[in-house]
PDB file of C-alpha atoms in Angstrom:
ATOM      1  CA  LEU A   1      18.444 -37.864  -9.250  1.00  0.00           C
ATOM      2  CA  ASN A   2      18.529 -37.687  -5.454  1.00  0.00           C
ATOM      3  CA  CYS A   3      17.257 -34.867  -3.242  1.00  0.00           C
ATOM      4  CA  GLU A   4      20.678 -33.203  -2.808  1.00  0.00           C
ATOM      5  CA  ASP A   5      21.277 -33.237  -6.576  1.00  0.00           C
ATOM      6  CA  ALA A   6      17.854 -31.704  -7.149  1.00  0.00           C
ATOM      7  CA  LYS A   7      18.603 -28.921  -4.635  1.00  0.00           C
ATOM      8  CA  MET A   8      21.920 -28.171  -6.311  1.00  0.00           C
ATOM      9  CA  LEU A   9      20.295 -28.012  -9.744  1.00  0.00           C
ATOM     10  CA  PHE A  10      17.601 -25.724  -8.377  1.00  0.00           C
ATOM     11  CA  LEU A  11      20.210 -23.406  -6.813  1.00  0.00           C
ATOM     12  CA  LEU A  12      22.203 -23.391 -10.034  1.00  0.00           C
ATOM     13  CA  GLY A  13      19.065 -22.421 -11.922  1.00  0.00           C
ATOM     14  CA  LEU A  14      18.427 -19.570  -9.487  1.00  0.00           C
ATOM     15  CA  CYS A  15      21.981 -18.321  -9.919  1.00  0.00           C
ATOM     16  CA  LEU A  16      21.645 -18.393 -13.703  1.00  0.00           C
ATOM     17  CA  ALA A  17      18.262 -16.686 -13.497  1.00  0.00           C
ATOM     18  CA  ALA A  18      19.744 -13.997 -11.235  1.00  0.00           C
ATOM     19  CA  GLN A  19      22.295 -13.180 -13.936  1.00  0.00           C
ATOM     20  CA  ASP A  20      19.487 -12.527 -16.403  1.00  0.00           C
ATOM     21  CA  SER A  21      17.469 -10.220 -14.167  1.00  0.00           C
ATOM     22  CA  GLU A  22      17.087  -6.512 -13.656  1.00  0.00           C
ATOM     23  CA  SER A  23      16.197  -4.888 -10.341  1.00  0.00           C
ATOM     24  CA  ILE A  24      12.971  -2.866 -10.237  1.00  0.00           C
ATOM     25  CA  SER A  25      12.695   0.236  -8.041  1.00  0.00           C
ATOM     26  CA  LEU A  26       9.951   0.226  -5.419  1.00  0.00           C
ATOM     27  CA  VAL A  27       7.443   3.065  -5.622  1.00  0.00           C
ATOM     28  CA  ASP A  28       6.175   2.288  -2.096  1.00  0.00           C
ATOM     29  CA  LYS A  29       6.064  -0.564   0.413  1.00  0.00           C
ATOM     30  CA  TRP A  30       4.344  -1.613   3.628  1.00  0.00           C
ATOM     31  CA  THR A  31       5.193  -4.429   6.027  1.00  0.00           C
ATOM     32  CA  GLY A  32       3.749  -5.613   9.318  1.00  0.00           C
ATOM     33  CA  THR A  33       2.286  -8.473  11.330  1.00  0.00           C
ATOM     34  CA  ASP A  34      -1.275  -7.339  11.909  1.00  0.00           C
ATOM     35  CA  SER A  35      -3.212  -8.189   8.763  1.00  0.00           C
ATOM     36  CA  LYS A  36      -6.826  -9.034   9.486  1.00  0.00           C
ATOM     37  CA  ILE A  37      -6.809 -11.609   6.658  1.00  0.00           C
ATOM     38  CA  GLU A  38      -6.325 -14.983   8.299  1.00  0.00           C
ATOM     39  CA  LYS A  39      -4.789 -17.017   5.480  1.00  0.00           C
ATOM     40  CA  SER A  40      -1.687 -16.960   3.318  1.00  0.00           C
ATOM     41  CA  GLN A  41      -2.225 -15.301  -0.043  1.00  0.00           C
ATOM     42  CA  TYR A  42      -0.103 -13.982  -2.898  1.00  0.00           C
ATOM     43  CA  LEU A  43      -1.847 -11.236  -4.837  1.00  0.00           C
ATOM     44  CA  ARG A  44      -1.395  -8.753  -7.647  1.00  0.00           C
ATOM     45  CA  PHE A  45      -3.533  -5.631  -7.921  1.00  0.00           C
ATOM     46  CA  ASP A  46      -3.897  -3.718 -11.195  1.00  0.00           C
ATOM     47  CA  ASP A  47      -7.019  -1.699 -10.374  1.00  0.00           C
ATOM     48  CA  GLU A  48      -8.301   0.705  -7.737  1.00  0.00           C
ATOM     49  CA  THR A  49     -11.547  -1.115  -6.887  1.00  0.00           C
ATOM     50  CA  ALA A  50      -9.915  -4.441  -6.011  1.00  0.00           C
ATOM     51  CA  TRP A  51      -7.092  -2.617  -4.149  1.00  0.00           C
ATOM     52  CA  ARG A  52      -9.546  -0.672  -1.976  1.00  0.00           C
ATOM     53  CA  GLN A  53     -11.486  -3.847  -1.109  1.00  0.00           C
ATOM     54  CA  PHE A  54      -8.261  -5.689  -0.261  1.00  0.00           C
ATOM     55  CA  TRP A  55      -7.054  -2.823   1.940  1.00  0.00           C
ATOM     56  CA  LYS A  56     -10.354  -2.727   3.824  1.00  0.00           C
ATOM     57  CA  ASP A  57     -10.238  -6.520   4.406  1.00  0.00           C
ATOM     58  CA  HIS A  58      -6.538  -6.360   5.326  1.00  0.00           C
ATOM     59  CA  SER A  59      -6.487  -3.348   7.628  1.00  0.00           C
ATOM     60  CA  GLY A  60     -10.092  -2.577   8.497  1.00  0.00           C
ATOM     61  CA  ASP A  61      -9.540   0.933   7.114  1.00  0.00           C
ATOM     62  CA  GLU A  62     -11.626   2.126   4.186  1.00  0.00           C
ATOM     63  CA  ASN A  63      -8.941   4.634   3.175  1.00  0.00           C
ATOM     64  CA  ALA A  64      -6.485   2.639   1.089  1.00  0.00           C
ATOM     65  CA  PRO A  65      -3.143   4.290   0.347  1.00  0.00           C
ATOM     66  CA  PRO A  66      -3.222   5.863  -3.111  1.00  0.00           C
ATOM     67  CA  VAL A  67      -1.669   3.874  -5.950  1.00  0.00           C
ATOM     68  CA  ASP A  68      -1.519   5.177  -9.522  1.00  0.00           C
ATOM     69  CA  PHE A  69      -2.716   2.028 -11.294  1.00  0.00           C
ATOM     70  CA  ASP A  70      -2.249   3.628 -14.715  1.00  0.00           C
ATOM     71  CA  LYS A  71       1.517   3.338 -14.100  1.00  0.00           C
ATOM     72  CA  ASN A  72       1.893   0.895 -11.178  1.00  0.00           C
ATOM     73  CA  MET A  73       0.692  -2.345  -9.622  1.00  0.00           C
ATOM     74  CA  ALA A  74       0.653  -3.603  -6.021  1.00  0.00           C
ATOM     75  CA  LEU A  75       2.156  -6.984  -5.099  1.00  0.00           C
ATOM     76  CA  VAL A  76       1.021  -8.556  -1.828  1.00  0.00           C
ATOM     77  CA  CYS A  77       2.507 -11.434   0.166  1.00  0.00           C
ATOM     78  CA  LEU A  78       0.460 -12.540   3.206  1.00  0.00           C
ATOM     79  CA  ARG A  79       1.846 -15.378   5.372  1.00  0.00           C
ATOM     80  CA  ARG A  80      -0.272 -16.882   8.156  1.00  0.00           C
ATOM     81  CA  THR A  81       1.619 -18.923  10.766  1.00  0.00           C
ATOM     82  CA  PRO A  82       0.884 -20.288  14.233  1.00  0.00           C
ATOM     83  CA  GLY A  83       3.817 -18.281  15.581  1.00  0.00           C
ATOM     84  CA  THR A  84       5.141 -14.797  15.028  1.00  0.00           C
ATOM     85  CA  MET A  85       7.003 -13.766  11.922  1.00  0.00           C
ATOM     86  CA  THR A  86       7.970 -10.686   9.996  1.00  0.00           C
ATOM     87  CA  LEU A  87       8.346 -10.234   6.272  1.00  0.00           C
ATOM     88  CA  ASP A  88      10.363  -7.690   4.355  1.00  0.00           C
ATOM     89  CA  VAL A  89      10.647  -6.991   0.647  1.00  0.00           C
ATOM     90  CA  VAL A  90      14.244  -7.829  -0.303  1.00  0.00           C
ATOM     91  CA  GLU A  91      13.868  -6.912  -3.939  1.00  0.00           C
ATOM     92  CA  VAL A  92      11.614  -6.975  -6.939  1.00  0.00           C
ATOM     93  CA  LYS A  93      13.272  -7.918 -10.200  1.00  0.00           C
ATOM     94  CA  GLN A  94      12.394  -8.577 -13.794  1.00  0.00           C
ATOM     95  CA  THR A  95      13.489 -11.746 -15.548  1.00  0.00           C
ATOM     96  CA  LYS A  96      12.857 -12.746 -19.141  1.00  0.00           C
ATOM     97  CA  ASP A  97       9.586 -14.487 -18.213  1.00  0.00           C
ATOM     98  CA  ALA A  98       8.337 -12.969 -14.946  1.00  0.00           C
ATOM     99  CA  ILE A  99       8.506 -10.325 -12.251  1.00  0.00           C
ATOM    100  CA  GLN A 100       9.919 -11.791  -9.022  1.00  0.00           C
ATOM    101  CA  MET A 101       9.113 -10.404  -5.582  1.00  0.00           C
ATOM    102  CA  VAL A 102      11.707 -11.732  -3.117  1.00  0.00           C
ATOM    103  CA  VAL A 103      10.491 -11.633   0.480  1.00  0.00           C
ATOM    104  CA  GLN A 104      12.724 -12.153   3.537  1.00  0.00           C
ATOM    105  CA  PHE A 105      11.168 -14.247   6.330  1.00  0.00           C
ATOM    106  CA  HIS A 106      12.162 -13.807   9.977  1.00  0.00           C
ATOM    107  CA  GLY A 107      10.356 -16.300  12.222  1.00  0.00           C
ATOM    108  CA  LYS A 108       9.937 -16.709  15.966  1.00  0.00           C
ATOM    109  CA  LYS A 109       8.737 -19.643  18.020  1.00  0.00           C
ATOM    110  CA  LYS A 110       5.075 -20.518  18.307  1.00  0.00           C
ATOM    111  CA  ASP A 111       3.490 -18.768  21.263  1.00  0.00           C
ATOM    112  CA  ALA A 112       2.045 -20.725  24.184  1.00  0.00           C
ATOM    113  CA  MET A 113      -1.570 -20.366  23.080  1.00  0.00           C
ATOM    114  CA  GLY A 114      -0.871 -21.297  19.475  1.00  0.00           C
ATOM    115  CA  GLN A 115      -2.278 -17.969  18.307  1.00  0.00           C
ATOM    116  CA  GLY A 116      -1.162 -16.956  14.881  1.00  0.00           C
ATOM    117  CA  GLU A 117      -0.507 -13.785  13.005  1.00  0.00           C
ATOM    118  CA  THR A 118      -0.663 -12.851   9.374  1.00  0.00           C
ATOM    119  CA  ALA A 119       2.479 -11.024   8.360  1.00  0.00           C
ATOM    120  CA  TYR A 120       2.471  -8.989   5.182  1.00  0.00           C
ATOM    121  CA  ALA A 121       4.825  -7.433   2.678  1.00  0.00           C
ATOM    122  CA  ILE A 122       3.285  -5.145   0.069  1.00  0.00           C
ATOM    123  CA  ALA A 123       5.273  -3.564  -2.753  1.00  0.00           C
ATOM    124  CA  VAL A 124       4.113  -1.012  -5.292  1.00  0.00           C
ATOM    125  CA  VAL A 125       6.180  -1.229  -8.460  1.00  0.00           C
ATOM    126  CA  PRO A 126       5.884  -0.068 -12.066  1.00  0.00           C
ATOM    127  CA  ARG A 127       3.266  -2.005 -13.991  1.00  0.00           C
ATOM    128  CA  PHE A 128       4.330  -5.001 -16.116  1.00  0.00           C
ATOM    129  CA  ASP A 129       2.333  -7.515 -18.150  1.00  0.00           C
ATOM    130  CA  LYS A 130       4.224 -10.566 -16.895  1.00  0.00           C
ATOM    131  CA  PRO A 131       3.364 -13.241 -14.333  1.00  0.00           C
ATOM    132  CA  ILE A 132       4.482 -12.518 -10.759  1.00  0.00           C
ATOM    133  CA  GLU A 133       6.608 -15.058  -8.881  1.00  0.00           C
ATOM    134  CA  PHE A 134       6.621 -14.703  -5.104  1.00  0.00           C
ATOM    135  CA  MET A 135       9.886 -16.004  -3.636  1.00  0.00           C
ATOM    136  CA  LEU A 136      10.539 -16.657   0.080  1.00  0.00           C
ATOM    137  CA  ARG A 137      14.012 -16.433   1.564  1.00  0.00           C
ATOM    138  CA  HIS A 138      14.981 -16.884   5.174  1.00  0.00           C
ATOM    139  CA  LYS A 139      18.128 -17.076   7.226  1.00  0.00           C
ATOM    140  CA  VAL A 140      19.223 -20.077   9.233  1.00  0.00           C
ATOM    141  CA  GLY A 141      22.066 -20.284  11.751  1.00  0.00           C
ATOM    142  CA  LYS A 142      23.074 -19.255  15.250  1.00  0.00           C
ATOM    143  CA  GLU A 143      24.766 -16.276  16.872  1.00  0.00           C
ATOM    144  CA  GLY A 144      25.291 -14.204  13.783  1.00  0.00           C
ATOM    145  CA  LEU A 145      26.522 -17.102  11.631  1.00  0.00           C
ATOM    146  CA  MET A 146      23.711 -16.820   9.176  1.00  0.00           C
ATOM    147  CA  GLU A 147      23.363 -18.378   5.765  1.00  0.00           C
ATOM    148  CA  ASP A 148      20.656 -18.214   3.155  1.00  0.00           C
ATOM    149  CA  LYS A 149      18.352 -21.181   3.054  1.00  0.00           C
ATOM    150  CA  LEU A 150      17.079 -22.402  -0.285  1.00  0.00           C
ATOM    151  CA  LEU A 151      14.957 -19.794  -2.021  1.00  0.00           C
ATOM    152  CA  LYS A 152      11.436 -21.181  -2.286  1.00  0.00           C
ATOM    153  CA  LEU A 153       8.834 -20.360  -4.892  1.00  0.00           C
ATOM    154  CA  LEU A 154       5.594 -19.633  -3.030  1.00  0.00           C
ATOM    155  CA  ALA A 155       3.210 -18.811  -5.815  1.00  0.00           C
ATOM    156  CA  THR A 156       2.870 -17.441  -9.319  1.00  0.00           C
ATOM    157  CA  THR A 157       0.094 -15.170 -10.485  1.00  0.00           C
ATOM    158  CA  LYS A 158      -0.924 -14.982 -14.108  1.00  0.00           C
ATOM    159  CA  LYS A 159      -1.492 -11.685 -15.831  1.00  0.00           C
TER     160      LYS A 159
END
């Protein structure tokens, strides 16, 4: 099995998985490029105490946005890069085995000083007792001729 065959099989698997999935409505979401956390992380929050501590570390603000953790959970994708990037939540969906958070990546060139940023995408969704799969998608191409690049599994959290 060569690399191209493996990619095709992976894409086929994603297509089949997409057929067996159901979109989940977002309760709330936040995105930006100014997280104070200086490393990539993929997190799931099911309780108020951990959420408040994360928000303080992430934003420097002690007043975390309210989340009803009796009904919902917060999914967090933090991506640290030497350049500038933005993240957006494309969708959150439920498959037979997991909840998938699909995040769109838009990158820019590394700045002259090599300073980095930590971009974030945070989604609040109804609570599920399944593992979370964080998926990264980005566009490649020039002058409006864009195509999806291979969807990449970033991380999986266990319940």
